[in-house]
mmCIF file of C-alpha atoms in Angstrom:
data_model
loop_
_atom_site.group_PDB
_atom_site.id
_atom_site.type_symbol
_atom_site.label_atom_id
_atom_site.label_comp_id
_atom_site.label_asym_id
_atom_site.label_seq_id
_atom_site.Cartn_x
_atom_site.Cartn_y
_atom_site.Cartn_z
ATOM 1 C CA MET A 1 -10.809 111.046 35.771
ATOM 2 C CA LYS A 2 -7.894 108.535 35.841
ATOM 3 C CA THR A 3 -9.217 106.657 38.959
ATOM 4 C CA ASN A 4 -12.831 106.327 37.302
ATOM 5 C CA LEU A 5 -10.995 105.020 34.302
ATOM 6 C CA LEU A 6 -9.389 102.185 36.115
ATOM 7 C CA LEU A 7 -12.434 101.110 37.984
ATOM 8 C CA ALA A 8 -13.969 100.956 34.657
ATOM 9 C CA LEU A 9 -11.462 98.649 33.505
ATOM 10 C CA ALA A 10 -11.546 96.408 36.608
ATOM 11 C CA ALA A 11 -15.056 95.661 36.298
ATOM 12 C CA GLY A 12 -14.847 95.065 32.610
ATOM 13 C CA SER A 13 -12.123 92.482 33.295
ATOM 14 C CA MET A 14 -14.126 91.030 36.426
ATOM 15 C CA LEU A 15 -17.269 90.446 33.913
ATOM 16 C CA LEU A 16 -15.275 88.725 30.953
ATOM 17 C CA LEU A 17 -13.554 86.277 33.741
ATOM 18 C CA SER A 18 -17.156 85.449 35.108
ATOM 19 C CA ALA A 19 -18.232 84.811 31.615
ATOM 20 C CA ASN A 20 -15.545 82.363 30.662
ATOM 21 C CA TYR A 21 -16.062 80.805 33.953
ATOM 22 C CA ALA A 22 -19.607 79.937 33.471
ATOM 23 C CA GLU A 23 -18.649 78.738 29.907
ATOM 24 C CA ALA A 24 -16.144 76.537 31.250
ATOM 25 C CA GLN A 25 -18.498 74.851 33.815
ATOM 26 C CA GLU A 26 -21.181 74.140 31.069
ATOM 27 C CA THR A 27 -18.804 72.512 28.728
ATOM 28 C CA THR A 28 -17.658 69.053 29.701
ATOM 29 C CA VAL A 29 -15.405 66.851 27.395
ATOM 30 C CA VAL A 30 -15.453 62.817 27.464
ATOM 31 C CA THR A 31 -12.748 61.417 25.741
ATOM 32 C CA GLU A 32 -13.030 57.484 25.008
ATOM 33 C CA THR A 33 -10.299 55.677 24.115
ATOM 34 C CA THR A 34 -10.445 52.681 21.683
ATOM 35 C CA THR A 35 -8.516 50.005 20.877
ATOM 36 C CA ASP A 36 -8.384 48.278 17.606
ATOM 37 C CA VAL A 37 -8.919 44.403 17.897
ATOM 38 C CA THR A 38 -7.538 42.042 15.213
ATOM 39 C CA LEU A 39 -9.920 39.396 14.418
ATOM 40 C CA ILE A 40 -8.176 35.911 13.991
ATOM 41 C CA PRO A 41 -10.297 33.506 12.051
ATOM 42 C CA VAL A 42 -10.838 30.188 13.211
ATOM 43 C CA GLU A 43 -12.667 26.980 11.708
ATOM 44 C CA CYS A 44 -15.701 25.940 13.555
ATOM 45 C CA LYS A 45 -14.542 22.091 13.750
ATOM 46 C CA THR A 46 -14.578 20.054 16.712
ATOM 47 C CA TYR A 47 -11.238 18.055 17.693
ATOM 48 C CA TYR A 48 -11.220 14.805 19.429
ATOM 49 C CA ASN A 49 -8.482 13.099 21.518
ATOM 50 C CA SER A 50 -7.946 10.223 23.686
ATOM 51 C CA SER A 51 -5.959 10.121 26.888
ATOM 52 C CA TRP A 52 -3.680 6.967 26.741
ATOM 53 C CA ARG A 53 -5.473 5.694 29.610
ATOM 54 C CA ASP A 54 -8.859 5.169 28.075
ATOM 55 C CA ASN A 55 -10.147 3.241 25.182
ATOM 56 C CA TRP A 56 -8.118 0.149 25.531
ATOM 57 C CA PHE A 57 -9.532 -3.226 24.007
ATOM 58 C CA ILE A 58 -9.077 -6.809 24.153
ATOM 59 C CA GLN A 59 -10.049 -8.963 21.820
ATOM 60 C CA ILE A 60 -10.500 -12.568 21.691
ATOM 61 C CA GLY A 61 -12.149 -14.947 18.698
ATOM 62 C CA ALA A 62 -11.773 -18.063 16.594
ATOM 63 C CA GLY A 63 -12.471 -18.764 12.843
ATOM 64 C CA MET A 64 -10.549 -20.609 9.691
ATOM 65 C CA GLN A 65 -7.603 -20.124 7.886
ATOM 66 C CA THR A 66 -6.894 -21.225 4.060
ATOM 67 C CA PRO A 67 -3.356 -20.874 2.649
ATOM 68 C CA TYR A 68 -2.969 -20.080 -0.857
ATOM 69 C CA ALA A 69 0.348 -21.349 -1.285
ATOM 70 C CA ASP A 70 1.869 -24.105 -3.882
ATOM 71 C CA LYS A 71 -0.108 -27.418 -3.690
ATOM 72 C CA TYR A 72 0.747 -30.588 -5.135
ATOM 73 C CA LEU A 73 0.629 -34.604 -4.612
ATOM 74 C CA GLU A 74 2.527 -37.365 -6.163
ATOM 75 C CA ASN A 75 -0.874 -39.152 -6.999
ATOM 76 C CA GLY A 76 -2.091 -35.881 -8.383
ATOM 77 C CA GLY A 77 -4.897 -35.305 -5.870
ATOM 78 C CA ALA A 78 -3.855 -31.880 -4.145
ATOM 79 C CA LYS A 79 -6.208 -29.298 -2.799
ATOM 80 C CA ARG A 80 -6.491 -26.539 -0.478
ATOM 81 C CA HIS A 81 -7.098 -27.097 3.132
ATOM 82 C CA THR A 82 -9.249 -24.965 5.716
ATOM 83 C CA THR A 83 -8.378 -25.556 9.421
ATOM 84 C CA ALA A 84 -9.085 -23.849 12.604
ATOM 85 C CA VAL A 85 -7.512 -20.739 13.775
ATOM 86 C CA TYR A 86 -7.413 -18.957 17.383
ATOM 87 C CA ASN A 87 -7.030 -15.286 17.679
ATOM 88 C CA ALA A 88 -6.298 -12.706 20.538
ATOM 89 C CA ALA A 89 -5.405 -8.854 20.176
ATOM 90 C CA PHE A 90 -5.319 -5.839 22.413
ATOM 91 C CA GLY A 91 -5.194 -2.233 21.018
ATOM 92 C CA HIS A 92 -5.905 1.232 21.792
ATOM 93 C CA TRP A 93 -8.042 3.798 19.828
ATOM 94 C CA PHE A 94 -5.973 7.152 20.059
ATOM 95 C CA SER A 95 -8.827 9.154 18.337
ATOM 96 C CA PRO A 96 -12.407 8.254 17.305
ATOM 97 C CA TYR A 97 -10.993 7.290 13.660
ATOM 98 C CA LEU A 98 -7.458 5.578 14.191
ATOM 99 C CA ALA A 99 -6.386 2.704 16.469
ATOM 100 C CA PHE A 100 -3.471 0.456 16.655
ATOM 101 C CA ARG A 101 -3.736 -3.465 17.638
ATOM 102 C CA VAL A 102 -1.291 -6.199 18.214
ATOM 103 C CA ALA A 103 -2.880 -9.326 17.323
ATOM 104 C CA GLY A 104 -1.999 -12.961 17.194
ATOM 105 C CA TYR A 105 -3.159 -16.240 15.566
ATOM 106 C CA TYR A 106 -2.360 -19.605 16.042
ATOM 107 C CA GLY A 107 -3.719 -23.140 14.661
ATOM 108 C CA LYS A 108 -2.595 -25.991 12.298
ATOM 109 C CA GLU A 109 -2.221 -25.616 8.557
ATOM 110 C CA HIS A 110 -2.121 -28.526 6.051
ATOM 111 C CA PHE A 111 -0.259 -28.506 2.782
ATOM 112 C CA ASP A 112 -0.255 -31.033 0.093
ATOM 113 C CA LEU A 113 3.660 -30.746 -0.378
ATOM 114 C CA GLY A 114 4.632 -34.243 -1.999
ATOM 115 C CA LYS A 115 2.429 -35.574 0.576
ATOM 116 C CA TYR A 116 -0.332 -34.247 3.013
ATOM 117 C CA GLN A 117 1.479 -32.356 5.944
ATOM 118 C CA SER A 118 0.380 -30.916 9.018
ATOM 119 C CA VAL A 119 2.312 -28.211 10.692
ATOM 120 C CA HIS A 120 1.998 -25.500 13.551
ATOM 121 C CA ALA A 121 1.493 -22.134 12.433
ATOM 122 C CA GLY A 122 1.381 -18.879 14.820
ATOM 123 C CA SER A 123 1.834 -15.369 13.662
ATOM 124 C CA GLY A 124 1.626 -12.042 15.027
ATOM 125 C CA HIS A 125 0.563 -8.582 13.544
ATOM 126 C CA ILE A 126 0.589 -5.055 14.325
ATOM 127 C CA ASP A 127 -2.182 -3.155 12.800
ATOM 128 C CA LEU A 128 -3.330 0.314 12.013
ATOM 129 C CA MET A 129 -7.272 0.079 12.125
ATOM 130 C CA TRP A 130 -9.570 3.177 10.616
ATOM 131 C CA ASP A 131 -13.265 3.384 11.663
ATOM 132 C CA MET A 132 -14.852 4.480 8.654
ATOM 133 C CA PHE A 133 -18.390 5.338 9.921
ATOM 134 C CA ASN A 134 -16.907 7.855 12.402
ATOM 135 C CA SER A 135 -15.119 9.407 9.893
ATOM 136 C CA ILE A 136 -17.658 9.637 7.212
ATOM 137 C CA GLY A 137 -20.818 10.162 9.855
ATOM 138 C CA GLY A 138 -19.273 12.053 13.038
ATOM 139 C CA PRO A 139 -18.022 10.184 15.998
ATOM 140 C CA ASN A 140 -20.454 8.371 18.165
ATOM 141 C CA THR A 141 -19.759 6.282 20.654
ATOM 142 C CA HIS A 142 -23.187 4.653 20.509
ATOM 143 C CA ARG A 143 -23.143 3.839 16.998
ATOM 144 C CA PHE A 144 -24.506 0.171 16.741
ATOM 145 C CA PHE A 145 -22.441 -0.862 13.441
ATOM 146 C CA SER A 146 -19.219 0.430 12.218
ATOM 147 C CA ILE A 147 -16.925 -0.814 9.576
ATOM 148 C CA VAL A 148 -13.163 -0.928 10.115
ATOM 149 C CA PRO A 149 -10.564 -1.500 7.613
ATOM 150 C CA PHE A 150 -7.298 -2.283 8.541
ATOM 151 C CA VAL A 151 -3.647 -2.940 7.422
ATOM 152 C CA GLY A 152 -0.635 -4.484 9.309
ATOM 153 C CA ILE A 153 2.824 -6.089 9.073
ATOM 154 C CA GLY A 154 3.890 -8.956 11.151
ATOM 155 C CA ALA A 155 5.741 -12.191 11.580
ATOM 156 C CA SER A 156 4.758 -15.854 11.304
ATOM 157 C CA TYR A 157 6.239 -19.023 12.315
ATOM 158 C CA MET A 158 5.613 -22.707 11.162
ATOM 159 C CA THR A 159 7.287 -25.767 12.435
ATOM 160 C CA THR A 160 7.057 -29.786 12.021
ATOM 161 C CA PHE A 161 7.621 -29.998 8.259
ATOM 162 C CA ASP A 162 8.542 -33.068 6.575
ATOM 163 C CA SER A 163 12.212 -32.332 5.864
ATOM 164 C CA LYS A 164 11.692 -34.873 2.746
ATOM 165 C CA TYR A 165 9.855 -32.245 0.585
ATOM 166 C CA ALA A 166 11.463 -29.052 1.890
ATOM 167 C CA THR A 167 13.206 -27.069 -0.929
ATOM 168 C CA THR A 168 14.570 -24.569 1.392
ATOM 169 C CA THR A 169 17.977 -25.300 3.502
ATOM 170 C CA THR A 170 19.701 -24.311 6.646
ATOM 171 C CA ASP A 171 23.062 -22.544 6.448
ATOM 172 C CA ASN A 172 24.902 -26.062 6.567
ATOM 173 C CA GLY A 173 23.004 -27.493 3.967
ATOM 174 C CA ASN A 174 20.312 -29.647 5.822
ATOM 175 C CA PRO A 175 16.284 -29.372 4.758
ATOM 176 C CA LYS A 176 14.378 -27.130 6.970
ATOM 177 C CA THR A 177 11.718 -28.448 9.298
ATOM 178 C CA ARG A 178 10.427 -24.637 10.184
ATOM 179 C CA GLU A 179 10.305 -21.346 8.577
ATOM 180 C CA TRP A 180 10.172 -17.863 9.466
ATOM 181 C CA SER A 181 8.136 -15.192 7.308
ATOM 182 C CA LEU A 182 7.307 -11.551 7.397
ATOM 183 C CA PRO A 183 4.002 -11.106 6.057
ATOM 184 C CA VAL A 184 1.867 -7.827 5.127
ATOM 185 C CA SER A 185 -1.659 -7.776 5.417
ATOM 186 C CA VAL A 186 -4.799 -6.112 4.866
ATOM 187 C CA GLY A 187 -8.363 -6.833 6.288
ATOM 188 C CA LEU A 188 -11.725 -5.769 7.051
ATOM 189 C CA GLN A 189 -13.623 -5.901 10.440
ATOM 190 C CA ILE A 190 -17.617 -5.522 10.632
ATOM 191 C CA ARG A 191 -18.210 -4.481 14.513
ATOM 192 C CA ALA A 192 -21.366 -4.478 16.121
ATOM 193 C CA ARG A 193 -22.206 -2.933 19.601
ATOM 194 C CA LEU A 194 -24.012 -5.275 22.294
ATOM 195 C CA CYS A 195 -23.372 -2.769 25.178
ATOM 196 C CA GLN A 196 -21.101 0.067 26.304
ATOM 197 C CA TYR A 197 -18.045 -2.632 27.077
ATOM 198 C CA VAL A 198 -18.722 -5.493 24.702
ATOM 199 C CA ASP A 199 -18.623 -5.490 20.922
ATOM 200 C CA PHE A 200 -19.297 -8.551 18.665
ATOM 201 C CA PHE A 201 -16.711 -8.461 15.752
ATOM 202 C CA ALA A 202 -16.525 -10.632 12.554
ATOM 203 C CA GLU A 203 -13.336 -10.124 10.324
ATOM 204 C CA GLY A 204 -11.362 -11.037 7.339
ATOM 205 C CA ARG A 205 -7.700 -10.719 7.061
ATOM 206 C CA MET A 206 -5.513 -11.527 3.591
ATOM 207 C CA ALA A 207 -1.751 -11.956 4.702
ATOM 208 C CA PHE A 208 0.859 -11.653 1.681
ATOM 209 C CA GLN A 209 4.611 -13.346 2.357
ATOM 210 C CA GLY A 210 7.600 -14.756 0.290
ATOM 211 C CA ASP A 211 7.064 -18.354 -1.607
ATOM 212 C CA HIS A 212 9.246 -19.574 1.246
ATOM 213 C CA PHE A 213 6.665 -19.408 3.813
ATOM 214 C CA ASN A 214 5.735 -23.030 3.429
ATOM 215 C CA ASN A 215 8.914 -24.224 3.170
ATOM 216 C CA TYR A 216 8.544 -24.902 -0.290
ATOM 217 C CA VAL A 217 9.821 -22.543 -3.124
ATOM 218 C CA HIS A 218 7.986 -22.875 -6.500
ATOM 219 C CA GLY A 219 5.823 -20.844 -8.834
ATOM 220 C CA ALA A 220 4.622 -17.367 -7.769
ATOM 221 C CA GLU A 221 7.061 -15.305 -5.759
ATOM 222 C CA ILE A 222 4.187 -14.147 -3.379
ATOM 223 C CA GLU A 223 1.781 -16.411 -1.658
ATOM 224 C CA SER A 224 -0.851 -15.765 1.109
ATOM 225 C CA ASN A 225 -2.926 -16.884 3.561
ATOM 226 C CA LEU A 226 -6.862 -16.033 4.457
ATOM 227 C CA TYR A 227 -8.193 -15.701 7.988
ATOM 228 C CA VAL A 228 -11.857 -15.515 8.664
ATOM 229 C CA ILE A 229 -12.556 -15.194 12.486
ATOM 230 C CA GLY A 230 -15.194 -13.919 14.622
ATOM 231 C CA GLY A 231 -15.464 -12.993 18.671
ATOM 232 C CA PHE A 232 -15.785 -10.259 20.917
ATOM 233 C CA THR A 233 -14.011 -7.270 21.782
ATOM 234 C CA PHE A 234 -14.176 -5.906 25.300
ATOM 235 C CA ASN A 235 -13.619 -2.271 25.715
ATOM 236 C CA LEU A 236 -11.735 -1.459 29.075
ATOM 237 C CA GLY A 237 -13.776 1.349 30.915
ATOM 238 C CA GLY A 238 -16.007 1.776 27.752
ATOM 239 C CA LYS A 239 -15.643 4.366 24.982
ATOM 240 C CA LYS A 240 -14.901 7.786 25.822
ATOM 241 C CA PHE A 241 -13.053 10.761 23.951
ATOM 242 C CA THR A 242 -12.606 14.643 24.859
ATOM 243 C CA SER A 243 -13.705 17.329 22.348
ATOM 244 C CA TYR A 244 -12.949 21.050 21.770
ATOM 245 C CA ASN A 245 -14.491 23.408 19.349
ATOM 246 C CA PRO A 246 -13.124 26.751 18.804
ATOM 247 C CA CYS A 247 -16.641 28.259 18.100
ATOM 248 C CA ASP A 248 -18.115 26.700 21.336
ATOM 249 C CA TYR A 249 -18.005 30.040 23.155
ATOM 250 C CA ILE A 250 -18.911 32.302 20.525
ATOM 251 C CA ASP A 251 -22.178 33.243 22.001
ATOM 252 C CA TYR A 252 -20.490 33.559 25.588
ATOM 253 C CA ILE A 253 -18.133 35.872 24.047
ATOM 254 C CA ASN A 254 -20.878 37.656 22.220
ATOM 255 C CA GLY A 255 -22.799 38.245 25.555
ATOM 256 C CA LEU A 256 -19.620 39.471 27.056
ATOM 257 C CA ASN A 257 -19.238 41.995 24.154
ATOM 258 C CA LYS A 258 -22.854 43.005 24.594
ATOM 259 C CA GLN A 259 -22.393 43.841 28.380
ATOM 260 C CA VAL A 260 -19.210 45.635 27.584
ATOM 261 C CA ASN A 261 -21.493 47.656 24.851
ATOM 262 C CA ASP A 262 -24.053 48.583 27.921
ATOM 263 C CA LEU A 263 -21.587 49.683 30.165
ATOM 264 C CA ARG A 264 -20.358 52.250 27.753
ATOM 265 C CA GLY A 265 -23.574 53.447 27.018
ATOM 266 C CA ASP A 266 -24.046 53.787 30.624
ATOM 267 C CA LEU A 267 -20.945 55.680 30.694
ATOM 268 C CA ALA A 268 -21.801 58.081 28.094
ATOM 269 C CA ALA A 269 -24.968 58.709 30.064
ATOM 270 C CA THR A 270 -23.442 59.354 33.153
ATOM 271 C CA ALA A 271 -21.204 61.488 31.551
ATOM 272 C CA ALA A 272 -23.829 63.798 30.095
ATOM 273 C CA ALA A 273 -25.727 63.652 33.755
ATOM 274 C CA LEU A 274 -22.474 64.952 35.226
ATOM 275 C CA ALA A 275 -21.906 67.595 32.644
ATOM 276 C CA ALA A 276 -25.893 68.625 33.169
ATOM 277 C CA ALA A 277 -25.192 68.721 36.968
ATOM 278 C CA GLU A 278 -22.227 70.589 36.680
ATOM 279 C CA ALA A 279 -23.690 73.280 34.852
ATOM 280 C CA GLN A 280 -26.335 74.044 37.376
ATOM 281 C CA LEU A 281 -23.750 74.545 40.190
ATOM 282 C CA PRO A 282 -24.245 75.610 42.777
ATOM 283 C CA CYS A 283 -26.161 72.619 43.295
ATOM 284 C CA PRO A 284 -29.885 72.546 43.906
ATOM 285 C CA GLU A 285 -31.514 70.635 46.986
ATOM 286 C CA VAL A 286 -31.325 66.842 46.336
ATOM 287 C CA VAL A 287 -34.833 65.144 46.708
ATOM 288 C CA GLU A 288 -34.037 61.292 47.231
ATOM 289 C CA SER A 289 -36.156 59.032 44.985
ATOM 290 C CA GLU A 290 -36.419 54.514 45.320
ATOM 291 C CA THR A 291 -35.150 53.258 42.110
ATOM 292 C CA VAL A 292 -36.160 49.742 41.616
ATOM 293 C CA VAL A 293 -33.414 47.792 39.868
ATOM 294 C CA VAL A 294 -34.446 44.260 38.288
ATOM 295 C CA GLN A 295 -31.685 42.104 37.514
ATOM 296 C CA ALA A 296 -31.587 40.368 34.258
ATOM 297 C CA PRO A 297 -29.624 37.066 33.428
ATOM 298 C CA LEU A 298 -26.677 38.002 31.516
ATOM 299 C CA LEU A 299 -26.707 35.076 29.018
ATOM 300 C CA SER A 300 -30.278 32.981 28.006
ATOM 301 C CA VAL A 301 -28.278 29.641 26.971
ATOM 302 C CA VAL A 302 -26.129 26.701 28.483
ATOM 303 C CA ARG A 303 -24.221 25.098 26.041
ATOM 304 C CA PHE A 304 -22.973 21.347 26.073
ATOM 305 C CA LYS A 305 -20.350 19.146 24.635
ATOM 306 C CA ILE A 306 -21.359 16.645 21.891
ATOM 307 C CA ASN A 307 -23.318 13.577 23.350
ATOM 308 C CA SER A 308 -23.026 15.038 26.718
ATOM 309 C CA ALA A 309 -25.393 16.364 29.308
ATOM 310 C CA VAL A 310 -22.829 17.333 32.238
ATOM 311 C CA ILE A 311 -23.078 21.159 32.754
ATOM 312 C CA SER A 312 -19.324 22.219 32.422
ATOM 313 C CA ASP A 313 -17.746 24.658 35.239
ATOM 314 C CA TYR A 314 -18.057 27.675 32.342
ATOM 315 C CA GLU A 315 -21.686 27.057 31.458
ATOM 316 C CA MET A 316 -22.429 26.862 35.400
ATOM 317 C CA VAL A 317 -21.745 30.703 35.722
ATOM 318 C CA ASN A 318 -25.017 31.205 33.294
ATOM 319 C CA VAL A 319 -27.319 28.713 35.618
ATOM 320 C CA TYR A 320 -26.409 30.830 38.521
ATOM 321 C CA ASN A 321 -27.071 34.109 36.680
ATOM 322 C CA MET A 322 -30.596 32.497 35.889
ATOM 323 C CA ALA A 323 -31.188 31.536 39.604
ATOM 324 C CA GLU A 324 -30.013 35.181 40.867
ATOM 325 C CA TYR A 325 -32.504 36.292 38.021
ATOM 326 C CA MET A 326 -35.465 34.343 39.264
ATOM 327 C CA LYS A 327 -34.601 35.089 42.814
ATOM 328 C CA ALA A 328 -34.851 38.934 41.986
ATOM 329 C CA ASN A 329 -38.236 38.142 40.470
ATOM 330 C CA PRO A 330 -39.901 35.771 42.366
ATOM 331 C CA SER A 331 -43.202 36.381 40.224
ATOM 332 C CA ILE A 332 -41.607 34.746 37.077
ATOM 333 C CA ASN A 333 -41.701 31.314 36.024
ATOM 334 C CA VAL A 334 -39.065 29.811 33.508
ATOM 335 C CA LEU A 335 -39.431 27.227 30.590
ATOM 336 C CA VAL A 336 -36.047 25.245 30.205
ATOM 337 C CA GLN A 337 -35.829 23.758 26.729
ATOM 338 C CA GLY A 338 -33.283 21.339 25.783
ATOM 339 C CA TYR A 339 -32.194 20.598 22.264
ATOM 340 C CA ALA A 340 -29.613 18.426 20.503
ATOM 341 C CA ASP A 341 -27.543 18.758 16.937
ATOM 342 C CA LYS A 342 -29.091 16.812 14.194
ATOM 343 C CA ASP A 343 -25.734 15.781 12.449
ATOM 344 C CA THR A 344 -25.106 13.363 15.555
ATOM 345 C CA GLY A 345 -27.407 10.455 16.915
ATOM 346 C CA THR A 346 -30.544 9.416 15.774
ATOM 347 C CA SER A 347 -33.990 11.510 16.529
ATOM 348 C CA SER A 348 -34.937 9.159 19.232
ATOM 349 C CA TYR A 349 -31.689 9.164 20.826
ATOM 350 C CA ASN A 350 -31.484 12.979 20.204
ATOM 351 C CA MET A 351 -34.749 13.251 22.039
ATOM 352 C CA ALA A 352 -33.782 11.643 24.998
ATOM 353 C CA LEU A 353 -30.325 13.501 25.079
ATOM 354 C CA SER A 354 -32.247 16.787 25.201
ATOM 355 C CA GLN A 355 -34.361 15.814 28.080
ATOM 356 C CA ARG A 356 -31.258 15.063 30.218
ATOM 357 C CA ARG A 357 -29.812 18.217 29.087
ATOM 358 C CA ALA A 358 -32.882 20.448 30.526
ATOM 359 C CA GLN A 359 -33.329 18.173 33.602
ATOM 360 C CA ALA A 360 -29.572 18.513 34.490
ATOM 361 C CA VAL A 361 -29.928 22.567 34.357
ATOM 362 C CA VAL A 362 -33.130 22.085 36.466
ATOM 363 C CA ASP A 363 -31.225 19.884 38.820
ATOM 364 C CA ALA A 364 -28.793 22.437 39.256
ATOM 365 C CA LEU A 365 -31.147 25.201 39.673
ATOM 366 C CA VAL A 366 -33.207 23.237 42.292
ATOM 367 C CA ASN A 367 -30.513 21.402 44.223
ATOM 368 C CA LYS A 368 -27.509 24.062 44.103
ATOM 369 C CA TYR A 369 -29.272 27.396 44.076
ATOM 370 C CA GLY A 370 -32.559 26.667 45.947
ATOM 371 C CA ILE A 371 -35.002 27.647 43.215
ATOM 372 C CA ASP A 372 -38.594 26.204 43.641
ATOM 373 C CA PRO A 373 -38.893 23.588 41.336
ATOM 374 C CA ASN A 374 -42.811 24.649 40.878
ATOM 375 C CA ARG A 375 -41.334 27.646 39.036
ATOM 376 C CA LEU A 376 -39.655 25.600 36.499
ATOM 377 C CA ALA A 377 -41.180 23.582 33.324
ATOM 378 C CA ILE A 378 -39.176 21.121 31.188
ATOM 379 C CA GLN A 379 -39.460 20.705 27.233
ATOM 380 C CA ALA A 380 -37.217 18.257 25.160
ATOM 381 C CA ASN A 381 -37.009 19.484 21.496
ATOM 382 C CA GLY A 382 -34.269 16.698 20.448
ATOM 383 C CA SER A 383 -32.787 17.342 16.856
ATOM 384 C CA ASP A 384 -36.293 18.079 15.219
ATOM 385 C CA VAL A 385 -36.055 21.844 16.165
ATOM 386 C CA GLN A 386 -32.378 23.984 15.494
ATOM 387 C CA PRO A 387 -32.711 27.306 16.954
ATOM 388 C CA TYR A 388 -29.154 28.079 15.099
ATOM 389 C CA ASP A 389 -27.994 27.667 11.359
ATOM 390 C CA VAL A 390 -24.494 26.394 12.962
ATOM 391 C CA ASN A 391 -25.163 22.577 13.589
ATOM 392 C CA ASN A 392 -22.562 22.698 16.870
ATOM 393 C CA TRP A 393 -24.476 25.391 18.355
ATOM 394 C CA ASN A 394 -27.601 23.559 19.010
ATOM 395 C CA ARG A 395 -26.021 21.569 21.810
ATOM 396 C CA ILE A 396 -27.701 23.844 24.246
ATOM 397 C CA VAL A 397 -30.369 24.466 26.892
ATOM 398 C CA ILE A 398 -32.573 27.671 26.333
ATOM 399 C CA PHE A 399 -34.515 29.603 29.011
ATOM 400 C CA GLU A 400 -37.818 31.155 28.097
ATOM 401 C CA GLN A 401 -40.813 32.553 29.962
ATOM 402 C CA PRO A 402 -43.565 30.241 29.364
#
């Protein structure tokens, strides 16, 4: 009797353990660890800068100058005199908006101080220049017309005054025949682009200085000299600026996030399939089946910098992905559509720019990755069509099936 009871208890325990083992096989727990991401807001603004090696210029010009100073003649026939002046300068644009310039002027100035006098006059100025059109309308190195206000400080020197009419004296009491002054000036330059390397300019400068600058102190304490000149500016190496926008790679980051989400979905599906397989242990006979995998491009656009048709190393990855996609799908043709943002350049210029961008992508697909050019077509949309609401995002090439 005792033996039968023990056998019954052992049999019941074995059945209970077997049920628990089967239940454990059918239950698979997948734990996914998530990480909180703190989003840092950024301003979608393009920043520009210039290397110290780039954007230097030389200026050569000529014009006229008129002194607004005390004047008189003993016979009462005093008047203002306008004379020729020659100008040379050099400077550097350290951004599309601001530049510094060192400018020099030389010529003879005429005064009616007791008698008619002709003196040699030279001056040098250090100017801060502001490109008003780039600041208001956005940087554009191909803009034909620009207005550039400037302010400056400097030094002027005049010599060969007639000492008979001088009211200023040297330290030993002798009348001066030469004079130094430190002018402060403001001016306005109008610039027209002739080509990448040469601009025509016309500018006016009003230099304000002390009453003694013409060796005669009388009347107003501040006198001035007006310069009006024209000439040419030679841009050494042309004009070029580098730009950066923190939002340029938002689409790229979004594409990577999509890949992460797809991988998470695949992982969940794999976990479910694994749980189902474990529940069927021992495994049934495996029947091999052929699965056709069609590759797809990771991203469908190639982004460009402002006023550029050069494919960056970052964006060349997207061209490569499209090439791999076309190789995996030899029956598919692709339409390469170029765009430009509407806030920069004219409509006709943007149309040509979008054509160059699309052509650059096609050339890379054909010459670098071996895609048959007959499978590719180009469509230039310029800035007349804007795929995105954010202006900067429209400097792109988009791949589509025709």
